[in-house]
């Protein structure tokens, strides 16, 4: 699907690097099919030397030569970017935006009939283990959904959603890595508290979270069923779970996701959502 397609990344930050690295690693494209545009020449030099991709400081040139245009810039500069590339956009070009809080309608208003795909990836795309929710614009067709799935499966998993769910996605999977890092840190601190070295405790904690998540994804079982399989009568696990339930950990996590979702909505409104 990406054979002989030219890709342009408008913005060469961490997300752009994670995506182009994933595409190259999966051998979906060759380096000469990718052009990155950024205002920082030092960043372009790094990407060119590291991945052998093409680079430019001219966003209009990059978008003009591309079949697929990635908007990998901060939301506060998105309007300037859209104005810059609008003259070279056509209905034949596909636009994939990862600009947080920027709606499809807002992009379509500037770029006309081009098919728009809005994506909310999370930071583990940097290690090929992210999850990315995407929504299609009114000019997009089913094959554009297949394109988004192909691209974002290269850096983890892709999930199609209605655009109205994007704030919830942000609150759960967008912010979720931070919640998980906090839990890993807490597990490691607990390990140190009961006598483990810091290095050993951190490794045990991180690998435990990784393994548990992999079991959920690969078995397809409900987490409660997997939890029950670990929980022996009058054993150690139920003693620990009892404390977590007493302290309201489940409700606290739910409240955190709700708060992050509400904040995402607020930020969208601030950016002209």
Coordinates of C-alpha atoms in Angstrom, one line a residue:
X1 CA 0.0 0.0 0.0
X2 CA 3.0 2.3 0.6
X3 CA 5.0 1.1 -2.4
X4 CA 6.4 4.0 -4.3
X5 CA 4.5 6.5 -2.1
X6 CA 6.2 9.6 -0.9
X7 CA 5.8 10.5 2.8
X8 CA 6.3 14.0 4.3
X9 CA 6.6 14.7 8.0
X10 CA 5.8 18.3 8.8
X11 CA 7.6 18.5 12.2
X12 CA 10.6 16.4 13.0
X13 CA 10.1 15.8 16.8
X14 CA 9.9 12.6 18.8
X15 CA 6.6 11.4 17.4
X16 CA 7.8 11.9 13.8
X17 CA 11.0 10.0 14.6
X18 CA 9.0 7.1 16.2
X19 CA 6.8 6.8 13.2
X20 CA 9.4 6.9 10.5
X21 CA 11.6 4.5 12.5
X22 CA 8.7 2.1 12.8
X23 CA 7.9 2.3 9.1
X24 CA 11.6 1.7 8.2
X25 CA 12.0 -1.2 10.7
X26 CA 8.9 -2.8 9.3
X27 CA 10.3 -2.3 5.8
X28 CA 7.1 -0.7 4.7
X29 CA 9.0 2.1 3.0
X30 CA 12.6 2.9 2.0
X31 CA 14.5 6.0 3.4
X32 CA 14.3 7.8 0.1
X33 CA 10.5 7.8 0.3
X34 CA 10.5 9.9 3.5
X35 CA 11.1 13.7 3.7
X36 CA 11.1 15.5 7.1
X37 CA 10.5 19.2 7.4
X38 CA 11.5 21.1 10.6
X39 CA 12.6 24.6 11.5
X40 CA 15.6 23.2 13.5
X41 CA 18.4 22.4 11.1
X42 CA 20.2 20.4 13.9
X43 CA 17.2 18.2 14.2
X44 CA 17.1 17.6 10.4
X45 CA 20.8 16.8 10.4
X46 CA 20.3 14.2 13.1
X47 CA 17.4 12.5 11.3
X48 CA 19.2 12.5 8.0
X49 CA 22.3 11.0 9.4
X50 CA 20.5 8.5 11.6
X51 CA 17.9 7.3 9.1
X52 CA 19.2 8.4 5.7
X53 CA 15.9 10.2 5.0
X54 CA 15.4 13.4 3.0
X55 CA 15.1 16.7 4.9
X56 CA 14.0 20.3 4.2
X57 CA 13.1 23.4 6.1
X58 CA 10.4 24.2 3.5
X59 CA 7.0 22.7 4.5
X60 CA 5.4 23.6 1.2
X61 CA 8.1 21.7 -0.7
X62 CA 7.7 18.7 1.5
X63 CA 3.9 18.5 1.3
X64 CA 4.0 19.3 -2.5
X65 CA 6.2 16.2 -3.2
X66 CA 4.3 13.9 -0.9
X67 CA 1.4 11.4 -1.4
X68 CA 0.9 11.2 2.4
X69 CA 1.5 14.2 4.7
X70 CA 2.0 13.7 8.4
X71 CA 1.2 16.7 10.6
X72 CA 3.5 16.0 13.5
X73 CA 3.7 19.5 15.0
X74 CA 2.5 21.0 18.3
X75 CA -1.2 22.2 18.2
X76 CA -0.2 25.8 18.9
X77 CA 1.5 26.0 15.4
X78 CA -1.0 23.9 13.4
X79 CA -2.8 26.9 11.9
X80 CA 0.5 28.4 10.5
X81 CA 1.4 25.0 9.1
X82 CA -2.0 24.5 7.4
X83 CA -1.8 27.9 5.8
X84 CA 1.7 27.1 4.5
X85 CA 0.9 23.7 2.9
X86 CA -2.7 24.6 1.7
X87 CA -1.6 25.8 -1.7
X88 CA -0.1 22.5 -2.7
X89 CA -2.7 20.2 -1.2
X90 CA -5.0 18.2 -3.5
X91 CA -7.8 15.6 -3.0
X92 CA -5.2 12.9 -4.0
X93 CA -3.0 13.6 -1.0
X94 CA -3.8 11.9 2.4
X95 CA -3.2 14.0 5.6
X96 CA -2.5 12.2 8.9
X97 CA -2.6 14.5 11.9
X98 CA -1.3 13.7 15.3
X99 CA -1.7 17.2 16.5
X100 CA -3.4 16.9 19.9
X101 CA -6.8 18.4 20.3
X102 CA -7.1 19.6 16.6
X103 CA -10.3 18.4 15.1
X104 CA -10.8 17.1 11.6
X105 CA -13.2 19.9 10.8
X106 CA -10.6 22.4 11.6
X107 CA -8.1 20.8 9.3
X108 CA -10.6 20.3 6.5
X109 CA -11.6 23.9 6.7
X110 CA -8.0 24.8 5.7
X111 CA -7.1 22.0 3.3
X112 CA -10.3 21.5 1.3
X113 CA -11.1 18.0 -0.1
X114 CA -8.0 16.2 1.1
X115 CA -8.8 13.0 3.1
X116 CA -8.0 13.6 6.7
X117 CA -7.1 11.0 9.3
X118 CA -6.8 12.2 12.9
X119 CA -4.7 10.0 15.2
X120 CA -4.0 9.9 18.9
X121 CA -0.8 7.8 19.5
X122 CA 0.8 7.3 22.8
X123 CA 4.5 7.6 23.7
X124 CA 5.3 3.8 23.6
X125 CA 5.2 4.1 19.8
X126 CA 8.9 5.1 20.3
X127 CA 9.6 1.4 21.2
X128 CA 7.2 -0.1 18.8
X129 CA 4.6 -0.9 21.5
X130 CA 2.2 2.0 21.4
X131 CA -1.5 2.2 20.7
X132 CA -3.0 4.7 18.3
X133 CA -6.6 5.5 17.9
X134 CA -7.6 7.0 14.6
X135 CA -10.7 8.7 13.2
X136 CA -11.5 9.4 9.5
X137 CA -12.7 12.7 8.0
X138 CA -15.6 13.1 5.7
X139 CA -13.4 12.9 2.6
X140 CA -11.7 9.7 3.7
X141 CA -12.7 6.3 2.4
X142 CA -12.4 2.8 3.9
X143 CA -9.0 2.3 2.3
X144 CA -7.7 5.3 4.2
X145 CA -8.6 3.4 7.4
X146 CA -6.6 0.5 6.1
X147 CA -3.7 2.8 5.5
X148 CA -3.8 4.2 9.0
X149 CA -4.0 0.7 10.4
X150 CA -1.0 -0.4 8.3
X151 CA 1.1 2.6 9.4
X152 CA 0.3 2.6 13.1
X153 CA 0.4 -1.2 13.5
X154 CA 4.1 -0.7 12.6
X155 CA 4.6 1.0 15.9
X156 CA 2.2 -1.0 18.0
X157 CA -1.6 -1.4 17.6
X158 CA -4.1 0.8 15.7
X159 CA -7.7 1.2 16.8
X160 CA -10.5 2.9 14.8
X161 CA -12.8 5.2 16.8
X162 CA -15.3 7.9 16.3
X163 CA -13.7 11.3 16.6
X164 CA -15.9 12.2 19.5
X165 CA -14.1 9.5 21.5
X166 CA -10.7 11.2 21.1
X167 CA -10.8 13.0 24.5
X168 CA -11.5 9.7 26.2
X169 CA -8.7 8.0 24.2
X170 CA -6.4 10.8 25.4
X171 CA -7.4 10.3 29.0
X172 CA -6.9 6.6 28.9
X173 CA -4.2 5.6 26.5
X174 CA -2.6 9.0 25.8
X175 CA -2.0 9.7 29.5
X176 CA -2.0 6.0 30.5
X177 CA 1.8 5.4 30.2
X178 CA 2.3 8.1 32.9
X179 CA -0.1 6.2 35.2
X180 CA 1.8 3.0 34.5
X181 CA 5.2 4.5 35.1
X182 CA 3.9 5.7 38.5
X183 CA 2.7 2.2 39.3
X184 CA 6.0 0.7 38.2
X185 CA 7.8 3.2 40.4
X186 CA 5.6 2.4 43.4
X187 CA 6.1 -1.4 42.9
X188 CA 9.9 -0.8 42.8
X189 CA 9.8 1.3 45.9
X190 CA 7.8 -1.4 47.6
X191 CA 10.4 -3.9 46.5
X192 CA 13.2 -1.8 48.1
X193 CA 11.1 -1.5 51.2
X194 CA 10.9 -5.3 51.7
X195 CA 14.6 -5.8 51.0
X196 CA 15.3 -5.9 47.3
X197 CA 18.0 -3.8 45.6
X198 CA 16.8 -0.8 43.6
X199 CA 18.0 -2.3 40.3
X200 CA 16.4 -5.7 41.0
X201 CA 13.1 -4.2 42.2
X202 CA 12.8 -2.0 39.2
X203 CA 13.5 -4.8 36.7
X204 CA 11.0 -7.1 38.5
X205 CA 8.3 -4.3 38.5
X206 CA 8.7 -3.3 34.9
X207 CA 8.9 -6.9 33.6
X208 CA 5.8 -7.8 35.7
X209 CA 3.8 -5.0 34.1
X210 CA 5.0 -5.9 30.6
X211 CA 4.2 -9.6 31.1
X212 CA 0.8 -9.0 32.6
X213 CA -0.2 -6.6 29.7
X214 CA 1.0 -9.1 27.1
X215 CA -1.2 -11.8 28.7
X216 CA -4.2 -9.6 28.4
X217 CA -3.5 -8.7 24.8
X218 CA -2.5 -12.2 23.6
X219 CA -5.0 -14.4 25.5
X220 CA -8.0 -12.1 25.0
X221 CA -9.1 -13.0 28.5
X222 CA -10.8 -10.5 30.8
X223 CA -8.3 -9.1 33.3
X224 CA -10.5 -10.3 36.2
X225 CA -10.2 -13.9 35.0
X226 CA -6.4 -13.6 34.7
X227 CA -6.3 -12.1 38.1
X228 CA -8.3 -14.9 39.6
X229 CA -5.9 -17.4 38.2
X230 CA -3.1 -15.8 40.3
X231 CA -5.2 -15.5 43.4
X232 CA -5.1 -18.6 45.6
X233 CA -7.4 -18.9 48.7
X234 CA -5.8 -17.3 51.7
X235 CA -2.6 -16.6 49.7
X236 CA -0.3 -13.7 49.3
X237 CA -2.0 -12.2 46.3
X238 CA -5.4 -11.9 47.9
X239 CA -3.8 -10.3 50.9
X240 CA -2.3 -7.6 48.6
X241 CA -5.4 -7.2 46.5
X242 CA -7.4 -6.7 49.7
X243 CA -5.2 -3.7 50.6
X244 CA -5.5 -2.2 47.1
X245 CA -9.3 -2.4 47.3
X246 CA -9.4 -1.0 50.8
X247 CA -7.3 2.0 49.6
X248 CA -9.6 2.6 46.7
X249 CA -7.0 2.1 44.0
X250 CA -9.6 1.1 41.4
X251 CA -11.7 4.1 41.9
X252 CA -8.7 6.4 42.0
X253 CA -7.6 5.1 38.6
X254 CA -11.1 5.7 37.2
X255 CA -11.1 9.2 38.6
X256 CA -7.7 9.9 37.0
X257 CA -8.8 8.9 33.6
X258 CA -12.0 11.0 33.9
X259 CA -10.0 14.0 35.0
X260 CA -7.5 13.6 32.1
X261 CA -10.4 13.3 29.7
X262 CA -12.1 16.4 31.0
X263 CA -8.8 18.3 30.7
X264 CA -8.4 17.1 27.1
X265 CA -11.8 18.6 26.3
X266 CA -10.8 21.9 28.0
X267 CA -7.5 22.0 26.1
X268 CA -9.3 21.3 22.8
X269 CA -11.5 24.3 23.4
X270 CA -8.5 26.5 24.2
X271 CA -7.0 25.5 20.8
X272 CA -10.2 26.4 19.0
X273 CA -11.8 22.9 18.9

